Amino acid sequence: MKSLENLSQRLTVQYNGKPCYDIVFSDNFTLLSKELRKFHIQNKKLCIVTETNVAPLYAEEVYRLLRPECKEIIIHQFPAGEINKNLDTVNDIYQTLITHKFDRNDMLLALGGGVTGDITGFAAASYLRGIDFIQIPTTLLSQVDSSIGGKTGVDYKSYKNMVGAFYMPRLVYMNLSTLKTLGDREYLSGMGEIIKHGLIRDQEYFYWLKEKKENILAREYNTLKEMIYVSCNIKKAVVENDPKEQNERALLNFGHTIGHAVEKLKDFRLLHGEAVAIGMIAASYLSYMKGYLSFADYKDIIHMNELFCLPTSTTDISPEEVVETTLNDKKMDSGIIKFILLRNIGSAVIDRTLDRETICKAIETIVKE
Amino acid sequence: MKSLENLSQRLTVQYNGKPCYDIVFSDNFTLLSKELRKFHIQNKKLCIVTETNVAPLYAEEVYRLLRPECKEIIIHQFPAGEINKNLDTVNDIYQTLITHKFDRNDMLLALGGGVTGDITGFAAASYLRGIDFIQIPTTLLSQVDSSIGGKTGVDYKSYKNMVGAFYMPRLVYMNLSTLKTLGDREYLSGMGEIIKHGLIRDQEYFYWLKEKKENILAREYNTLKEMIYVSCNIKKAVVENDPKEQNERALLNFGHTIGHAVEKLKDFRLLHGEAVAIGMIAASYLSYMKGYLSFADYKDIIHMNELFCLPTSTTDISPEEVVETTLNDKKMDSGIIKFILLRNIGSAVIDRTLDRETICKAIETIVKE
C-alpha cells in the first residue's frame, strides 16, 4: 500500500513511457473548467454523453459550468443499463455528433458509470477515426476501475466487450461527492473491484479495507478518498506496464472469467461488481486447490465479501452452464483456458494448467441449489 | 522522383519513428506464405475477408496456399460495392469471427480493393479491441493509396468514412499481376490517385507519367512496378511524417474535398478515382485563381486526366448542390473551409482563406449542363 504521505490531488498516467493523462480527485465539479481550459475548449464543441439515471443528477450542473468556456455544448442522453451498452447506442451518438457537425477538433465527455465511459470512449475512438474524450466517472466502480486505462467498448449480442478499442482519455476527473447519490447496492458493487485490487497487488491494502470497514460503509469522505487514490494507483501501475493486455494487465481479470459467465447467465440481474465478487470466490478456491492459498486465506476472502455485503454464491443457474459459458469466454487464448489465480493474498499469476474437472469443482462452490 | 536504382521488392513503413510494417511487391501470391510465417501463423486462425467480385478470382488460391500454414482458415465474403462499406457489413464480420471463436491472437486478411481494406481494417481495429490484419490489395487504387497508412473505416448513412480508426496493418502484400484482371475503368480510376501523387509531391513523376502513358495504358509490367513503387514511396513518406493527419497528411486530400461531394451527389455512379480526378480539376482551378498555378499548368492537369481517360467534369448535378455538400463536408475544420491547393505542379499547401464565392466559381468549371 502506497504511503499516505504521498496522497495528492492528481495522478499522471503514462502511456508507452510518456505522460498521457491526469486523474484529478476533487469533491466537486468546479475545477473541471480549469482542467478543460488546458485543452483550449474555447475553440471546441463539447458533447456530454450521459444516461437517464445520471442526467437528472449532474448533467445540468456540468453543462452550466462549461457552457461559458466552450464554443458550443450539447447533452446526449441514452437509456441507463448494461443492456444498452451496444452498437445501437453508439450509432445514436454518431448521429448526434453529425447533426451538430462535430469535427476532429471537438470533444466528448463521459458523465456516468462504467457503461457510459465504455460507450463514450468507443464512440470517441471511432468517430472520424478518433476524437478526444474525457472521463467523468460518477460511480465507485468506474472511479477505481473502468475510467482508467483506455479500455473502451460495447457488448455484441450476448458477448461482453466484444467490440471496442484501446483508446486513452485526455483526462479523468473524479468528483468523489457523486458517490453520495449512489444506491447502496451500486456502491457496494464497486467494492468488488476494490477488494480485487488488494487481492492481486497489495496485501496491506486488503487488510486495511477490512480495518476501515465501518468508515467505508458510512462513506466517510477522507477514507473514501484514500481508498480511491490507492485503488487508482494500483490500476495505473498495472496499465502503465502493459497497456494493451498482452501480459500483466490480464491480472486485473481476476474473478472475471467465471464472473462474466455468471453475469451473463443471470441476465445482468447481478451488478458487475457482484458477479466479479462471486467469480473471485471461485478463483480463490481454484488457488486453494492449486496449493497456493491456505484454506484460512480462502475463508478470509469469503469473509471480506460478506463484510461489504457482496454475494459469495448464486442460485437459479446450474454449475454445468457456468462451466460451458466460462469455457466459451473470449478470454480463452488460442483454445487454452487462461485463469488468474492468487499465489497468496496480494499477488496474482496467470495460469494455463487448469483442466475442466478442476474448474467444475470450483464452480460448484459458488452455485447453490 | 526517387532514383530507380533504389527500386527494391520491399518498403518498410515507420510509425512514430519505428519500423511498423513492410510493403512487399511481387508478381504472384507465392511469397505470402513465407511473409506470414514471420507472424507465427501456425498457431493462428486466419479469416480472408473479400467481396463477391474478387472472391472468384483469388480467394481460392490464397486459401489453398495458406491452409497448410495455419491452424484454421476461413473465407468471409460480402457483397461488392461502396454501398456496402457500412457498419452492417462490419457486424457480419464480427459474427463470423465469433462463430469461429477468433481470439486476440488470430488474424484477418483483407483481399480486394479499397472498400475491402477499409472495412476489414476497421473490423480488425475493433474486434476484441484490436486484432492483427494484413492488407492484400488487388486494385491499382488500393495498392498505391488506401492499403498504406492505416486509415480504416466505413461510411455512415451518406457520410463517407465517418466511423473508423487509425490502425496499422502488419503487412501490405501486393501481387501486381492482379491488376491484369481489373476492368479498364477501375484500372484508370487508380490513375486518379497516382496523378495526385505527382501533383502534390513530385513534379518529375507527374511528367514521367505523361511520358510513359502508352506503357501504363498497356499495363506493361515493369512500368507498372516502377509506378506503383514510386507512388507507394510518396504515400509512405507523407504518412510517416504525420500518421494521424494532424498536418501534412491532409495534402493527400488534394481533389477530395470537392471530389467527395461529387461522388456522393452522383450516388457513387462515379468510381472514387474518377470523382477525385474531377475534384483535382476544381482544386487546380482554385490554385490558378489564387495565383499559384499558371493557366498553362491548369490546362496541363486537365490534359493529364484526358490522357488516362479520366473525367474532367460531370453532369446531372447542379453547382449549387456541389457547393452545399462541399461546405458540409466533415473535413471542415472548426467551421473554417480547409482546401488543399497546389503552389505549383509537385507541391501542395493547406489553405484556409477561400470564400464561398471563389469556391463556387471553381465548381462551375467542373459541372456541365
Coordinates of N, CA, C and O in Angstrom, one line a residue, chain A residues 249-366:
Chain A
R249 N -1.5 -7.0 -17.4 CA -2.8 -6.4 -17.3 C -3.9 -7.4 -17.1 O -4.9 -7.2 -16.5
A250 N -3.7 -8.6 -17.7 CA -4.6 -9.7 -17.5 C -4.9 -10.0 -16.1 O -6.0 -10.6 -15.7
L251 N -4.0 -9.7 -15.2 CA -4.2 -10.0 -13.7 C -5.4 -9.2 -13.2 O -6.1 -9.7 -12.3
L252 N -5.8 -8.1 -13.8 CA -7.0 -7.4 -13.4 C -8.2 -8.2 -13.7 O -9.3 -7.8 -13.3
N253 N -8.1 -9.2 -14.5 CA -9.3 -10.1 -14.8 C -9.5 -11.1 -13.7 O -10.4 -11.9 -13.9
F254 N -8.8 -11.0 -12.6 CA -9.0 -11.9 -11.5 C -10.5 -11.9 -11.1 O -11.1 -10.8 -11.0
G255 N -11.2 -13.0 -11.1 CA -12.6 -13.1 -10.8 C -13.5 -12.8 -11.9 O -14.7 -13.0 -11.8
H256 N -12.9 -12.4 -13.1 CA -13.8 -12.0 -14.2 C -14.2 -13.2 -15.1 O -15.2 -13.1 -15.8
T257 N -13.3 -14.2 -15.2 CA -13.6 -15.3 -16.2 C -14.9 -16.0 -15.8 O -15.8 -16.0 -16.6
I258 N -15.0 -16.5 -14.6 CA -16.2 -17.1 -14.1 C -17.2 -16.0 -13.8 O -18.4 -16.2 -14.1
G259 N -16.8 -14.8 -13.3 CA -17.7 -13.7 -13.1 C -18.5 -13.3 -14.3 O -19.8 -13.1 -14.2
H260 N -17.9 -13.2 -15.4 CA -18.6 -12.8 -16.7 C -19.6 -13.9 -17.0 O -20.7 -13.5 -17.5
A261 N -19.2 -15.1 -16.8 CA -20.2 -16.2 -17.2 C -21.4 -16.1 -16.3 O -22.6 -16.2 -16.8
V262 N -21.2 -15.9 -15.0 CA -22.3 -15.7 -14.0 C -23.2 -14.5 -14.4 O -24.4 -14.6 -14.5
E263 N -22.5 -13.4 -14.7 CA -23.2 -12.2 -15.1 C -24.1 -12.4 -16.3 O -25.3 -11.9 -16.3
K264 N -23.6 -13.1 -17.2 CA -24.4 -13.3 -18.5 C -25.6 -14.3 -18.2 O -26.7 -14.0 -18.6
L265 N -25.3 -15.4 -17.5 CA -26.3 -16.4 -17.2 C -27.4 -15.8 -16.3 O -28.6 -16.2 -16.4
K266 N -27.1 -14.9 -15.5 CA -28.1 -14.2 -14.6 C -28.7 -13.1 -15.4 O -29.4 -12.3 -14.7
D267 N -28.5 -13.0 -16.7 CA -29.1 -11.9 -17.5 C -28.9 -10.5 -16.9 O -29.8 -9.7 -16.9
F268 N -27.7 -10.3 -16.4 CA -27.3 -8.9 -15.8 C -28.2 -8.5 -14.7 O -28.3 -7.3 -14.4
R269 N -28.9 -9.4 -14.0 CA -29.6 -9.1 -12.8 C -28.6 -8.8 -11.6 O -29.0 -8.1 -10.7
L270 N -27.5 -9.4 -11.7 CA -26.4 -9.0 -10.8 C -25.6 -7.8 -11.3 O -25.4 -7.7 -12.6
L271 N -25.2 -7.0 -10.5 CA -24.3 -5.9 -10.9 C -22.9 -6.5 -11.2 O -22.5 -7.5 -10.7
H272 N -22.1 -5.7 -12.0 CA -20.8 -6.2 -12.5 C -19.9 -6.6 -11.3 O -19.4 -7.7 -11.2
G273 N -19.9 -5.7 -10.3 CA -19.0 -5.9 -9.1 C -19.5 -7.1 -8.3 O -18.7 -7.8 -7.7
E274 N -20.8 -7.4 -8.3 CA -21.3 -8.5 -7.6 C -20.9 -9.8 -8.3 O -20.5 -10.8 -7.6
A275 N -21.0 -9.8 -9.6 CA -20.6 -11.0 -10.4 C -19.1 -11.3 -10.2 O -18.7 -12.4 -10.1
V276 N -18.4 -10.2 -10.2 CA -16.9 -10.4 -10.0 C -16.6 -10.9 -8.6 O -15.7 -11.8 -8.4
A277 N -17.4 -10.4 -7.6 CA -17.2 -10.9 -6.2 C -17.4 -12.4 -6.2 O -16.6 -13.1 -5.5
I278 N -18.4 -12.9 -6.8 CA -18.7 -14.3 -6.9 C -17.5 -15.1 -7.6 O -17.0 -16.1 -7.2
G279 N -17.1 -14.5 -8.8 CA -16.1 -15.0 -9.5 C -14.8 -15.1 -8.8 O -14.0 -16.1 -8.9
M280 N -14.5 -14.1 -7.9 CA -13.3 -14.1 -7.1 C -13.3 -15.3 -6.1 O -12.2 -15.9 -5.8
I281 N -14.5 -15.6 -5.6 CA -14.6 -16.7 -4.6 C -14.2 -18.0 -5.4 O -13.4 -18.8 -4.8
A282 N -14.7 -18.2 -6.6 CA -14.4 -19.4 -7.3 C -12.9 -19.5 -7.7 O -12.2 -20.5 -7.5
A283 N -12.4 -18.3 -8.1 CA -10.9 -18.3 -8.4 C -10.1 -18.4 -7.2 O -9.0 -19.0 -7.3
S284 N -10.5 -18.0 -6.0 CA -9.8 -18.2 -4.8 C -9.8 -19.7 -4.4 O -8.8 -20.2 -4.0
Y285 N -10.9 -20.3 -4.7 CA -11.0 -21.8 -4.4 C -10.0 -22.5 -5.3 O -9.3 -23.5 -4.9
L286 N -10.0 -22.1 -6.6 CA -9.0 -22.7 -7.5 C -7.6 -22.5 -7.0 O -6.8 -23.4 -7.1
S287 N -7.3 -21.3 -6.5 CA -6.0 -21.0 -6.0 C -5.7 -21.9 -4.7 O -4.5 -22.3 -4.5
Y288 N -6.7 -22.2 -4.0 CA -6.6 -23.1 -2.8 C -6.3 -24.5 -3.3 O -5.4 -25.2 -2.8
M289 N -7.1 -25.0 -4.3 CA -6.9 -26.3 -4.8 C -5.5 -26.5 -5.4 O -4.9 -27.6 -5.3
K290 N -5.0 -25.5 -6.0 CA -3.7 -25.5 -6.6 C -2.6 -25.5 -5.6 O -1.4 -25.7 -6.0
G291 N -2.9 -25.3 -4.4 CA -1.9 -25.3 -3.3 C -1.3 -23.9 -3.0 O -0.3 -23.8 -2.3
Y292 N -1.9 -22.9 -3.6 CA -1.3 -21.5 -3.4 C -1.9 -20.9 -2.1 O -1.1 -20.5 -1.3
L293 N -3.2 -20.8 -2.0 CA -3.8 -20.2 -0.8 C -4.0 -21.3 0.2 O -4.3 -22.4 -0.1
S294 N -3.9 -20.8 1.5 CA -4.4 -21.7 2.6 C -5.9 -21.7 2.6 O -6.5 -20.8 2.1
F295 N -6.5 -22.7 3.3 CA -7.9 -22.7 3.5 C -8.4 -21.4 4.3 O -9.4 -20.8 4.0
A296 N -7.5 -21.0 5.2 CA -7.8 -19.8 6.0 C -7.9 -18.6 5.1 O -8.7 -17.7 5.3
D297 N -6.9 -18.5 4.2 CA -6.9 -17.3 3.2 C -8.3 -17.3 2.4 O -8.9 -16.3 2.3
Y298 N -8.6 -18.5 2.0 CA -9.8 -18.6 1.2 C -11.0 -18.2 2.0 O -11.9 -17.4 1.5
K299 N -11.1 -18.6 3.2 CA -12.2 -18.2 4.1 C -12.2 -16.7 4.4 O -13.2 -16.0 4.5
D300 N -11.0 -16.2 4.5 CA -10.8 -14.7 4.7 C -11.4 -13.9 3.6 O -11.9 -12.8 3.8
I301 N -11.2 -14.4 2.3 CA -11.7 -13.7 1.2 C -13.2 -13.8 1.1 O -13.9 -12.8 0.9
I302 N -13.8 -15.0 1.5 CA -15.2 -15.1 1.6 C -15.7 -14.1 2.6 O -16.7 -13.3 2.4
H303 N -15.0 -14.0 3.8 CA -15.5 -13.1 4.8 C -15.4 -11.7 4.4 O -16.3 -10.9 4.7
M304 N -14.4 -11.3 3.6 CA -14.3 -10.0 3.1 C -15.5 -9.6 2.3 O -16.1 -8.5 2.4
N305 N -15.9 -10.5 1.4 CA -17.2 -10.2 0.6 C -18.3 -10.0 1.5 O -19.1 -9.0 1.3
E306 N -18.4 -10.8 2.5 CA -19.6 -10.7 3.5 C -19.6 -9.4 4.2 O -20.6 -8.7 4.4
L307 N -18.4 -8.9 4.6 CA -18.2 -7.6 5.3 C -18.9 -6.5 4.5 O -19.4 -5.6 5.0
F308 N -18.7 -6.6 3.2 CA -19.2 -5.5 2.3 C -20.5 -5.9 1.6 O -20.8 -5.4 0.5
C309 N -21.2 -6.9 2.2 CA -22.5 -7.3 1.7 C -22.5 -7.7 0.2 O -23.4 -7.5 -0.5
L310 N -21.3 -8.3 -0.2 CA -21.2 -8.8 -1.6 C -21.5 -10.3 -1.6 O -21.2 -11.0 -0.6
P311 N -22.2 -10.8 -2.6 CA -22.5 -12.2 -2.7 C -21.3 -13.1 -2.8 O -20.2 -12.6 -3.3
T312 N -21.4 -14.3 -2.3 CA -20.3 -15.2 -2.4 C -20.7 -16.5 -3.2 O -19.9 -17.3 -3.5
S313 N -22.0 -16.5 -3.5 CA -22.5 -17.6 -4.4 C -23.8 -17.1 -5.0 O -24.3 -16.0 -4.8
T314 N -24.4 -17.9 -5.9 CA -25.6 -17.5 -6.6 C -26.5 -18.7 -6.8 O -26.1 -19.9 -6.5
T315 N -27.7 -18.5 -7.2 CA -28.7 -19.6 -7.4 C -29.4 -19.5 -8.7 O -29.0 -18.5 -9.5
D316 N -30.2 -20.4 -9.0 CA -31.1 -20.4 -10.2 C -30.3 -20.6 -11.5 O -30.9 -20.4 -12.6
I317 N -29.1 -21.0 -11.4 CA -28.4 -21.4 -12.6 C -27.6 -22.7 -12.3 O -27.4 -23.0 -11.1
S318 N -27.3 -23.4 -13.3 CA -26.6 -24.7 -13.0 C -25.1 -24.6 -13.1 O -24.6 -23.9 -14.0
P319 N -24.4 -25.4 -12.3 CA -22.9 -25.4 -12.5 C -22.5 -25.7 -13.9 O -21.5 -25.1 -14.4
E320 N -23.2 -26.6 -14.5 CA -22.8 -27.1 -15.9 C -22.8 -25.9 -16.9 O -21.9 -25.7 -17.7
E321 N -23.9 -25.1 -16.8 CA -24.0 -24.0 -17.7 C -22.9 -22.9 -17.4 O -22.4 -22.3 -18.3
V322 N -22.6 -22.7 -16.1 CA -21.5 -21.8 -15.8 C -20.2 -22.3 -16.4 O -19.4 -21.5 -17.0
V323 N -19.9 -23.6 -16.3 CA -18.7 -24.2 -16.9 C -18.7 -24.0 -18.4 O -17.7 -23.4 -18.9
E324 N -19.8 -24.3 -19.0 CA -19.8 -24.1 -20.5 C -19.6 -22.7 -20.9 O -18.8 -22.4 -21.8
T325 N -20.3 -21.8 -20.3 CA -20.1 -20.4 -20.6 C -18.7 -19.9 -20.3 O -18.2 -19.1 -21.1
T326 N -18.2 -20.3 -19.2 CA -16.8 -19.9 -18.9 C -15.8 -20.4 -20.0 O -15.0 -19.6 -20.5
L327 N -16.0 -21.6 -20.4 CA -15.0 -22.2 -21.4 C -15.2 -21.6 -22.8 O -14.3 -21.6 -23.6
N328 N -16.4 -21.0 -23.0 CA -16.6 -20.3 -24.3 C -16.2 -18.9 -24.3 O -16.3 -18.2 -25.2
D329 N -15.8 -18.4 -23.1 CA -15.4 -17.0 -23.0 C -14.3 -16.6 -23.9 O -13.4 -17.4 -24.2
K330 N -14.4 -15.4 -24.4 CA -13.4 -14.9 -25.4 C -12.0 -14.9 -24.8 O -11.0 -14.8 -25.5
K331 N -11.9 -14.9 -23.5 CA -10.5 -14.7 -22.9 C -9.7 -16.0 -23.0 O -8.6 -16.1 -22.7
M332 N -10.4 -17.1 -23.5 CA -9.6 -18.3 -23.9 C -8.6 -17.9 -24.9 O -8.9 -17.3 -25.9
D333 N -7.3 -18.2 -24.6 CA -6.2 -17.8 -25.5 C -5.9 -19.0 -26.4 O -5.3 -19.9 -25.9
S334 N -6.2 -18.8 -27.7 CA -5.9 -19.9 -28.6 C -6.3 -21.3 -28.1 O -5.5 -22.2 -28.2
G335 N -7.5 -21.4 -27.5 CA -8.0 -22.7 -27.1 C -7.5 -23.1 -25.7 O -8.1 -24.1 -25.1
I336 N -6.6 -22.4 -25.1 CA -6.1 -22.8 -23.8 C -6.9 -22.0 -22.7 O -7.1 -20.8 -22.9
I337 N -7.3 -22.6 -21.6 CA -8.0 -21.9 -20.6 C -7.1 -21.1 -19.8 O -6.2 -21.6 -19.1
K338 N -7.3 -19.8 -19.8 CA -6.4 -18.9 -19.1 C -7.1 -18.4 -17.8 O -8.2 -17.8 -17.9
F339 N -6.6 -18.7 -16.6 CA -7.2 -18.2 -15.4 C -6.2 -17.3 -14.6 O -5.0 -17.5 -14.7
I340 N -6.8 -16.4 -13.9 CA -5.9 -15.6 -13.0 C -6.1 -16.2 -11.6 O -7.2 -16.3 -11.1
L341 N -5.0 -16.7 -11.0 CA -5.1 -17.2 -9.6 C -4.2 -16.4 -8.7 O -3.4 -15.5 -9.1
L342 N -4.5 -16.6 -7.4 CA -3.7 -15.9 -6.4 C -2.6 -16.8 -5.9 O -2.8 -18.0 -5.5
R343 N -1.4 -16.3 -5.9 CA -0.2 -17.1 -5.3 C -0.4 -16.9 -3.8 O -0.2 -17.9 -3.0
N344 N -0.7 -15.7 -3.4 CA -1.2 -15.5 -2.0 C -2.0 -14.2 -2.0 O -2.1 -13.6 -3.0
I345 N -2.5 -13.8 -0.8 CA -3.3 -12.6 -0.8 C -2.3 -11.4 -1.1 O -1.4 -11.2 -0.3
G346 N -2.5 -10.7 -2.2 CA -1.7 -9.6 -2.6 C -0.8 -9.9 -3.8 O -0.1 -9.0 -4.2
S347 N -1.0 -11.1 -4.4 CA -0.1 -11.4 -5.5 C -0.8 -12.4 -6.4 O -1.3 -13.5 -6.0
A348 N -0.9 -12.1 -7.7 CA -1.7 -12.9 -8.7 C -0.8 -13.4 -9.8 O 0.3 -12.8 -10.0
V349 N -1.2 -14.5 -10.4 CA -0.4 -15.1 -11.5 C -1.4 -15.6 -12.6 O -2.6 -15.9 -12.3
I350 N -0.9 -15.6 -13.8 CA -1.7 -16.2 -14.9 C -1.4 -17.7 -14.9 O -0.3 -18.1 -14.9
D351 N -2.5 -18.4 -15.0 CA -2.4 -19.9 -15.0 C -3.0 -20.5 -16.3 O -4.1 -20.1 -16.7
R352 N -2.3 -21.4 -16.9 CA -2.9 -22.1 -18.1 C -2.9 -23.6 -17.9 O -2.9 -24.4 -18.9
T353 N -3.0 -24.1 -16.7 CA -2.8 -25.5 -16.4 C -4.1 -26.2 -16.0 O -4.2 -27.4 -15.8
L354 N -5.2 -25.4 -15.7 CA -6.3 -26.0 -15.1 C -7.2 -26.8 -16.1 O -7.4 -26.4 -17.2
D355 N -7.6 -28.0 -15.6 CA -8.5 -28.7 -16.5 C -10.0 -28.5 -16.2 O -10.3 -27.9 -15.1
R356 N -10.8 -29.0 -17.0 CA -12.2 -28.8 -16.9 C -12.7 -29.3 -15.5 O -13.6 -28.7 -14.9
E357 N -12.3 -30.5 -15.1 CA -12.8 -31.1 -13.9 C -12.5 -30.2 -12.7 O -13.4 -30.0 -11.8
T358 N -11.3 -29.6 -12.6 CA -10.9 -28.7 -11.5 C -11.8 -27.5 -11.5 O -12.3 -27.0 -10.5
I359 N -12.0 -26.9 -12.7 CA -12.8 -25.7 -12.8 C -14.3 -26.1 -12.4 O -14.9 -25.3 -11.7
C360 N -14.8 -27.2 -12.8 CA -16.1 -27.7 -12.3 C -16.2 -27.6 -10.8 O -17.2 -27.1 -10.2
K361 N -15.2 -28.2 -10.1 CA -15.3 -28.2 -8.7 C -15.4 -26.9 -8.1 O -16.1 -26.6 -7.1
A362 N -14.6 -25.9 -8.6 CA -14.6 -24.6 -8.1 C -16.0 -23.9 -8.3 O -16.5 -23.2 -7.5
I363 N -16.5 -24.2 -9.5 CA -17.8 -23.5 -9.8 C -18.9 -24.1 -8.9 O -19.8 -23.4 -8.5
E364 N -18.8 -25.4 -8.6 CA -19.8 -26.0 -7.7 C -19.9 -25.2 -6.3 O -20.9 -25.2 -5.7
T365 N -18.8 -24.7 -5.9 CA -18.8 -24.0 -4.6 C -19.5 -22.6 -4.6 O -19.9 -22.1 -3.6
I366 N -19.8 -22.1 -5.8 CA -20.4 -20.8 -5.9 C -21.8 -20.9 -6.5 O -22.5 -19.9 -6.6

